[in-house]
Amino acid sequence: MRWDKQQPTWRQARPALIAEALKRAQARPSGNWYAVGASREVRADRPLSATVAGQELVVWRTADGRPVAGPGICPHLGAPLADSPVRCGTLVCHWHGLALDGGPFAGWEPLPVHDDGVLVWVRLDQVGGEPPTPAPVVPPRPQLSRSVAAVYTGVGICEPEDVVANRLDPWHGAWFHPYSFVDLTVVGTPVAEGAGEDGFTVDVSFKVAGRFVVPVRAVFTTPGPRTVLMRITEGEGRGSVVETHATPLGPDELGRPRTAVVEAVVASYARKRLRRGPRGGPRGAPPDEGRGGAVKKATTWPTPNAAGCCGPRDASPADRTPDAKDRVAQFSGSGRRRRRGDR
Ligand code: FES
């Protein structure tokens, strides 16, 4: 279908409803936790570099696989620790060899860090300004051993609240992302009967490839001030989630706000085959068993083992996902960004 022939669902958007939902989200506690990347990006041979609210950070793993986080600046003469190697769980500054084993040293103070198996989080109490909590709010996910997981990180020229508000606008989905969605209907809002206290409920078909689509019902909620959760409640992949976490990066060289959009997909599939729509229409056909339909195979991961010092470390569950691809794309407003916070 041509883009301009679609149903203009954006006309049905309810800005006041979105604003109220955003306000409720912002009132929820974050415990000062910020999602900074994929768990599998935190390695035992080199640090993950991250920025939160202008603060450069490094995250790496000790020899036993434990994540460690702290400032990304060497306390000796200010070398960028993101460029330094990790040896036997110790970050060794590449300028003069100062060794950081994850404990406080010479003014370098570690930060609380949390690895939930898909994402890694760092707690920055001075940035958040809220009462700290021992762990971030991680929404319930499908069992990782029976799911596929992937993490995507992009950067938008916007504030975190713009990202959240964008995700709380389900009406724009098929209109602005016709390459991903089709047949979108908002069937429930936070004030509509049966939609739950705080959920936007959507019937939509995800485009997979060609005429292959996955019709589902999904509910959007906000478990935290910078997180929007989409959970599939009916259809293929029931129980699967897409988490969108907005992490402030700080201003760019022009003073514009930048926000990292850390998106985690944890997909659970009860069946191996997806549905193919009929010619001329994307949905409604019976399952296309045995005729070359797209196959999404559920994967069972092996049990993790402890890592030896400097030896090959077992990957996190997300690492072992054969279908998981983590793309890090950075783009500015020209051409790619269609609206504030929209990717
Ligand atoms: S700057 Fe890092 S050891 Fe000197």
Short mmCIF file of C-alpha atoms and ligand atoms in Angstrom, two decimals:
data_model
loop_
_atom_site.label_atom_id
_atom_site.label_comp_id
_atom_site.label_asym_id
_atom_site.label_seq_id
_atom_site.Cartn_x
_atom_site.Cartn_y
_atom_site.Cartn_z
CA MET A 1 0.00 0.00 0.00
CA ARG A 2 1.25 3.45 -0.85
CA TRP A 3 2.19 5.53 2.15
CA ASP A 4 -0.25 8.32 1.28
CA LYS A 5 -3.08 5.79 0.87
CA GLN A 6 -2.88 4.62 4.47
CA GLN A 7 -5.42 5.38 7.11
CA PRO A 8 -4.27 8.72 8.62
CA THR A 9 -4.29 7.33 12.15
CA TRP A 10 -2.27 10.30 13.38
CA ARG A 11 -5.47 12.35 13.18
CA GLN A 12 -6.88 10.25 16.03
CA ALA A 13 -4.01 11.08 18.40
CA ARG A 14 -4.98 12.47 21.79
CA PRO A 15 -2.20 14.85 22.90
CA ALA A 16 -3.79 15.53 26.30
CA LEU A 17 -4.03 11.80 26.99
CA ILE A 18 -0.38 11.33 26.03
CA ALA A 19 0.64 14.25 28.25
CA GLU A 20 -1.22 12.75 31.22
CA ALA A 21 0.40 9.36 30.68
CA LEU A 22 3.82 11.03 30.46
CA LYS A 23 3.16 12.89 33.69
CA ARG A 24 2.29 9.64 35.47
CA ALA A 25 5.44 8.02 34.10
CA GLN A 26 7.63 10.85 35.34
CA ALA A 27 6.16 10.52 38.83
CA ARG A 28 7.37 6.92 39.09
CA PRO A 29 10.72 6.26 40.77
CA SER A 30 13.80 5.31 38.80
CA GLY A 31 16.10 4.84 41.79
CA ASN A 32 18.63 6.88 39.73
CA TRP A 33 19.31 3.91 37.42
CA TYR A 34 20.16 4.49 33.77
CA ALA A 35 20.29 1.82 31.06
CA VAL A 36 23.64 2.20 29.28
CA GLY A 37 23.76 -0.72 26.87
CA ALA A 38 23.48 -4.41 26.22
CA SER A 39 24.69 -6.87 28.81
CA ARG A 40 26.71 -8.66 26.15
CA GLU A 41 28.61 -5.43 25.39
CA VAL A 42 30.15 -5.55 28.85
CA ARG A 43 33.25 -7.62 28.29
CA ALA A 44 36.24 -8.94 30.16
CA ASP A 45 38.85 -7.71 27.68
CA ARG A 46 37.88 -4.09 27.10
CA PRO A 47 35.46 -1.64 28.72
CA LEU A 48 32.11 -0.49 27.44
CA SER A 49 32.11 3.28 27.07
CA ALA A 50 28.95 5.16 28.01
CA THR A 51 27.86 8.71 28.72
CA VAL A 52 25.05 9.73 31.05
CA ALA A 53 24.17 13.40 31.50
CA GLY A 54 27.61 14.45 30.29
CA GLN A 55 29.48 12.03 32.55
CA GLU A 56 31.78 9.61 30.74
CA LEU A 57 31.67 6.12 32.19
CA VAL A 58 33.32 2.77 31.66
CA VAL A 59 31.83 -0.63 32.44
CA TRP A 60 33.74 -3.91 32.32
CA ARG A 61 33.74 -7.36 33.86
CA THR A 62 36.00 -8.74 36.50
CA ALA A 63 37.59 -12.15 36.07
CA ASP A 64 34.57 -13.84 37.63
CA GLY A 65 32.14 -12.06 35.28
CA ARG A 66 30.94 -9.43 37.73
CA PRO A 67 30.24 -6.03 36.12
CA VAL A 68 32.15 -2.99 37.37
CA ALA A 69 31.37 0.64 36.50
CA GLY A 70 33.00 3.96 37.21
CA PRO A 71 34.18 7.26 35.75
CA GLY A 72 35.80 7.03 32.34
CA ILE A 73 38.67 9.35 33.28
CA CYS A 74 41.95 8.07 34.69
CA PRO A 75 42.66 9.58 38.13
CA HIS A 76 46.35 9.96 37.27
CA LEU A 77 46.43 12.37 34.32
CA GLY A 78 42.98 12.07 32.82
CA ALA A 79 43.44 9.44 30.12
CA PRO A 80 40.23 8.18 28.52
CA LEU A 81 39.77 4.79 30.15
CA ALA A 82 37.43 3.70 27.36
CA ASP A 83 40.58 3.12 25.28
CA SER A 84 42.33 1.04 27.93
CA PRO A 85 42.45 -2.75 28.01
CA VAL A 86 41.15 -5.03 30.74
CA ARG A 87 43.64 -7.62 31.97
CA CYS A 88 42.47 -10.37 34.30
CA GLY A 89 39.51 -8.26 35.39
CA THR A 90 41.64 -5.16 36.01
CA LEU A 91 41.36 -2.07 33.83
CA VAL A 92 44.91 -0.95 33.01
CA CYS A 93 45.28 2.66 31.87
CA HIS A 94 47.01 2.68 28.50
CA TRP A 95 48.94 5.88 29.26
CA HIS A 96 51.01 5.00 32.34
CA GLY A 97 49.63 1.68 33.53
CA LEU A 98 47.50 2.65 36.52
CA ALA A 99 45.46 -0.44 37.45
CA LEU A 100 41.82 -0.30 38.53
CA ASP A 101 40.41 -3.53 39.92
CA GLY A 102 36.92 -2.11 40.47
CA GLY A 103 37.55 -0.80 43.98
CA PRO A 104 38.11 2.85 44.96
CA PHE A 105 41.60 4.04 44.05
CA ALA A 106 43.29 7.45 44.01
CA GLY A 107 39.99 9.32 43.79
CA TRP A 108 38.42 6.95 41.28
CA GLU A 109 35.15 5.73 42.82
CA PRO A 110 33.15 2.81 41.41
CA LEU A 111 29.46 3.29 40.69
CA PRO A 112 26.60 0.89 41.45
CA VAL A 113 26.00 -1.28 38.39
CA HIS A 114 23.33 -3.87 37.60
CA ASP A 115 23.30 -6.54 34.90
CA ASP A 116 19.80 -7.93 34.32
CA GLY A 117 20.93 -10.43 31.66
CA VAL A 118 19.82 -8.27 28.73
CA LEU A 119 20.75 -4.72 29.74
CA VAL A 120 23.36 -3.19 31.99
CA TRP A 121 22.43 -0.25 34.22
CA VAL A 122 24.49 2.29 36.14
CA ARG A 123 23.21 4.25 39.13
CA LEU A 124 24.08 7.94 39.24
CA ASP A 125 22.58 9.45 42.36
CA GLN A 126 23.81 12.98 41.70
CA VAL A 127 22.25 12.96 38.24
CA GLY A 128 18.93 11.41 39.22
CA GLY A 129 18.46 13.18 42.53
CA GLU A 130 15.92 10.61 43.70
CA PRO A 131 16.17 8.28 46.68
CA PRO A 132 18.47 5.50 45.41
CA THR A 133 17.26 1.93 45.11
CA PRO A 134 19.34 -1.25 45.17
CA ALA A 135 18.28 -2.26 41.64
CA PRO A 136 16.49 -0.73 38.64
CA VAL A 137 12.87 -1.42 37.80
CA VAL A 138 13.10 -4.22 35.24
CA PRO A 139 9.71 -5.25 33.87
CA PRO A 140 8.84 -8.96 33.77
CA ARG A 141 10.26 -10.60 30.65
CA PRO A 142 9.79 -13.94 28.94
CA GLN A 143 12.13 -16.62 30.21
CA LEU A 144 15.46 -15.82 28.59
CA SER A 145 16.31 -19.48 28.05
CA ARG A 146 13.27 -19.80 25.77
CA SER A 147 13.46 -16.47 23.99
CA VAL A 148 15.52 -14.48 21.57
CA ALA A 149 16.87 -11.14 22.71
CA ALA A 150 18.38 -8.17 20.95
CA VAL A 151 19.39 -4.67 21.98
CA TYR A 152 19.45 -1.64 19.71
CA THR A 153 20.88 1.72 20.69
CA GLY A 154 20.28 4.93 18.77
CA VAL A 155 20.74 8.58 19.61
CA GLY A 156 18.13 11.28 19.19
CA ILE A 157 18.46 15.04 19.41
CA CYS A 158 15.81 15.39 22.08
CA GLU A 159 15.09 15.04 25.78
CA PRO A 160 14.27 11.68 27.40
CA GLU A 161 10.69 12.83 27.94
CA ASP A 162 10.32 13.29 24.18
CA VAL A 163 11.25 9.65 23.65
CA VAL A 164 8.73 8.52 26.27
CA ALA A 165 5.98 10.75 24.86
CA ASN A 166 6.72 9.44 21.38
CA ARG A 167 6.34 5.84 22.51
CA LEU A 168 3.12 6.77 24.29
CA ASP A 169 1.65 7.94 20.98
CA PRO A 170 0.46 4.68 19.41
CA TRP A 171 -1.49 6.48 16.69
CA HIS A 172 1.64 7.46 14.78
CA GLY A 173 2.97 3.89 14.48
CA ALA A 174 1.77 2.70 11.07
CA TRP A 175 1.67 6.23 9.67
CA PHE A 176 5.28 7.12 10.42
CA HIS A 177 6.70 3.59 10.29
CA PRO A 178 4.87 1.97 7.35
CA TYR A 179 7.90 -0.21 6.65
CA SER A 180 7.39 -1.88 10.06
CA PHE A 181 3.67 -1.78 10.83
CA VAL A 182 0.34 -2.09 9.04
CA ASP A 183 -3.32 -2.23 10.03
CA LEU A 184 -2.91 -0.32 13.28
CA THR A 185 -5.93 0.33 15.48
CA VAL A 186 -5.81 1.80 18.97
CA VAL A 187 -8.39 -0.27 20.84
CA GLY A 188 -7.80 0.99 24.37
CA THR A 189 -6.45 4.06 26.13
CA PRO A 190 -5.74 4.72 29.81
CA VAL A 191 -9.19 6.20 30.28
CA ALA A 192 -11.12 3.68 28.21
CA GLU A 193 -13.02 0.88 29.85
CA GLY A 194 -11.08 -2.35 30.03
CA ALA A 195 -7.75 -0.86 29.00
CA GLY A 196 -6.30 -1.02 32.48
CA GLU A 197 -5.14 1.89 34.55
CA ASP A 198 -2.29 3.03 32.40
CA GLY A 199 -2.11 1.17 29.14
CA PHE A 200 -2.51 2.04 25.49
CA THR A 201 -3.75 -1.09 23.72
CA VAL A 202 -3.09 -1.52 20.02
CA ASP A 203 -4.03 -4.09 17.38
CA VAL A 204 -1.32 -4.03 14.74
CA SER A 205 0.52 -6.22 12.27
CA PHE A 206 4.31 -6.25 12.26
CA LYS A 207 5.81 -6.57 8.82
CA VAL A 208 8.38 -9.35 8.66
CA ALA A 209 9.33 -9.72 4.99
CA GLY A 210 7.35 -9.21 1.80
CA ARG A 211 3.76 -10.22 2.51
CA PHE A 212 4.62 -11.92 5.79
CA VAL A 213 3.13 -10.14 8.77
CA VAL A 214 2.52 -10.90 12.43
CA PRO A 215 -0.84 -9.62 13.71
CA VAL A 216 -0.77 -8.99 17.46
CA ARG A 217 -2.39 -7.06 20.25
CA ALA A 218 0.10 -5.03 22.29
CA VAL A 219 -0.15 -2.90 25.42
CA PHE A 220 2.12 0.08 26.12
CA THR A 221 2.85 1.00 29.74
CA THR A 222 5.48 3.01 31.62
CA PRO A 223 7.11 1.15 34.51
CA GLY A 224 9.51 4.04 35.09
CA PRO A 225 10.02 7.70 34.22
CA ARG A 226 12.30 6.92 31.26
CA THR A 227 10.96 3.53 30.22
CA VAL A 228 8.11 2.49 27.95
CA LEU A 229 7.19 -1.18 27.84
CA MET A 230 5.35 -2.78 24.95
CA ARG A 231 4.06 -6.23 25.78
CA ILE A 232 2.35 -8.50 23.25
CA THR A 233 -0.77 -9.80 24.94
CA GLU A 234 -2.40 -11.67 22.04
CA GLY A 235 -1.14 -13.29 18.87
CA GLU A 236 2.24 -14.65 17.86
CA GLY A 237 4.91 -14.07 20.44
CA ARG A 238 2.45 -13.53 23.25
CA GLY A 239 4.35 -12.32 26.32
CA SER A 240 7.19 -10.85 24.25
CA VAL A 241 8.33 -7.39 25.25
CA VAL A 242 9.98 -4.38 23.70
CA GLU A 243 11.50 -2.08 26.31
CA THR A 244 12.43 1.46 25.33
CA HIS A 245 14.77 3.15 27.79
CA ALA A 246 15.64 6.83 27.34
CA THR A 247 19.02 7.77 28.82
CA PRO A 248 20.11 11.43 28.78
CA LEU A 249 23.53 11.91 27.21
CA GLY A 250 23.95 15.65 27.67
CA PRO A 251 24.08 18.45 25.11
CA ASP A 252 25.87 18.25 21.77
CA GLU A 253 28.31 20.85 20.45
CA LEU A 254 25.39 23.09 19.49
CA GLY A 255 23.83 22.85 22.93
CA ARG A 256 21.03 20.58 21.79
CA PRO A 257 19.92 17.82 24.16
CA ARG A 258 20.82 14.27 23.18
CA THR A 259 19.20 11.09 24.41
CA ALA A 260 20.21 7.49 23.92
CA VAL A 261 17.30 5.25 23.02
CA VAL A 262 18.20 1.82 24.37
CA GLU A 263 15.68 -0.64 23.03
CA ALA A 264 15.61 -4.23 24.27
CA VAL A 265 13.52 -6.87 22.51
CA VAL A 266 12.89 -10.17 24.28
CA ALA A 267 10.77 -12.30 21.98
CA SER A 268 9.11 -15.55 22.92
CA TYR A 269 7.61 -17.73 20.21
CA ALA A 270 5.32 -20.66 20.93
CA ARG A 271 5.24 -21.71 17.27
CA LYS A 272 8.00 -21.99 14.73
CA ARG A 273 6.18 -20.53 11.76
CA LEU A 274 4.76 -17.10 11.16
CA ARG A 275 1.70 -16.38 9.08
CA ARG A 276 1.68 -15.18 5.50
CA GLY A 277 -1.03 -12.84 4.35
CA PRO A 278 -3.01 -13.35 1.13
CA ARG A 279 -2.05 -11.66 -2.10
CA GLY A 280 -3.27 -8.11 -2.04
CA GLY A 281 -3.72 -8.12 1.71
CA PRO A 282 -1.30 -8.51 4.58
CA ARG A 283 -3.26 -10.61 7.05
CA GLY A 284 -6.01 -13.12 7.53
CA ALA A 285 -4.56 -16.09 5.70
CA PRO A 286 -4.31 -19.46 7.44
CA PRO A 287 -0.90 -20.54 8.69
CA ASP A 288 1.37 -21.10 5.72
CA GLU A 289 2.85 -24.37 6.91
CA GLY A 290 5.29 -25.99 4.53
CA ARG A 291 5.23 -23.30 1.86
CA GLY A 292 8.34 -21.41 2.69
CA GLY A 293 6.89 -19.20 5.39
CA ALA A 294 9.30 -17.29 7.55
CA VAL A 295 10.52 -19.37 10.46
CA LYS A 296 11.40 -18.04 13.87
CA LYS A 297 12.85 -20.82 15.95
CA ALA A 298 12.77 -20.77 19.72
CA THR A 299 16.22 -21.19 21.16
CA THR A 300 17.37 -22.82 24.38
CA TRP A 301 20.60 -21.50 25.80
CA PRO A 302 23.10 -23.58 27.73
CA THR A 303 23.68 -22.99 31.42
CA PRO A 304 26.23 -20.20 32.02
CA ASN A 305 29.59 -21.16 33.49
CA ALA A 306 32.02 -19.13 35.57
CA ALA A 307 34.85 -17.50 33.68
CA GLY A 308 38.52 -18.11 34.31
CA CYS A 309 41.00 -15.28 34.63
CA CYS A 310 41.85 -13.98 31.17
CA GLY A 311 40.28 -17.08 29.66
CA PRO A 312 37.33 -17.02 27.31
CA ARG A 313 34.33 -15.93 29.28
CA ASP A 314 30.93 -17.47 28.74
CA ALA A 315 28.65 -15.04 27.05
CA SER A 316 25.53 -13.61 28.59
CA PRO A 317 22.17 -15.06 27.48
CA ALA A 318 21.82 -12.29 24.91
CA ASP A 319 25.24 -13.24 23.48
CA ARG A 320 24.11 -16.73 22.80
CA THR A 321 21.11 -15.64 20.82
CA PRO A 322 21.84 -16.64 17.24
CA ASP A 323 19.36 -14.14 15.86
CA ALA A 324 20.40 -11.26 18.07
CA LYS A 325 22.00 -8.38 16.24
CA ASP A 326 23.01 -5.30 18.08
CA ARG A 327 23.30 -2.24 15.94
CA VAL A 328 24.63 0.98 17.30
CA ALA A 329 23.44 3.75 15.05
CA GLN A 330 23.99 7.38 15.66
CA PHE A 331 22.26 9.95 13.59
CA SER A 332 21.36 13.56 13.78
CA GLY A 333 18.18 15.31 12.82
CA SER A 334 18.81 15.63 9.10
CA GLY A 335 16.93 13.16 6.97
CA ARG A 336 16.53 10.34 9.48
CA ARG A 337 14.64 11.91 12.36
CA ARG A 338 11.06 12.60 11.46
CA ARG A 339 9.95 14.19 14.67
CA ARG A 340 11.27 14.85 18.12
CA GLY A 341 12.27 11.58 19.72
CA ASP A 342 11.08 9.57 16.75
CA ARG A 343 13.40 7.12 15.08
S1 FES B 1 46.85 8.90 32.84
FE1 FES B 1 46.33 6.92 33.43
S2 FES B 1 48.09 6.13 34.33
FE2 FES B 1 48.61 8.12 33.76
#
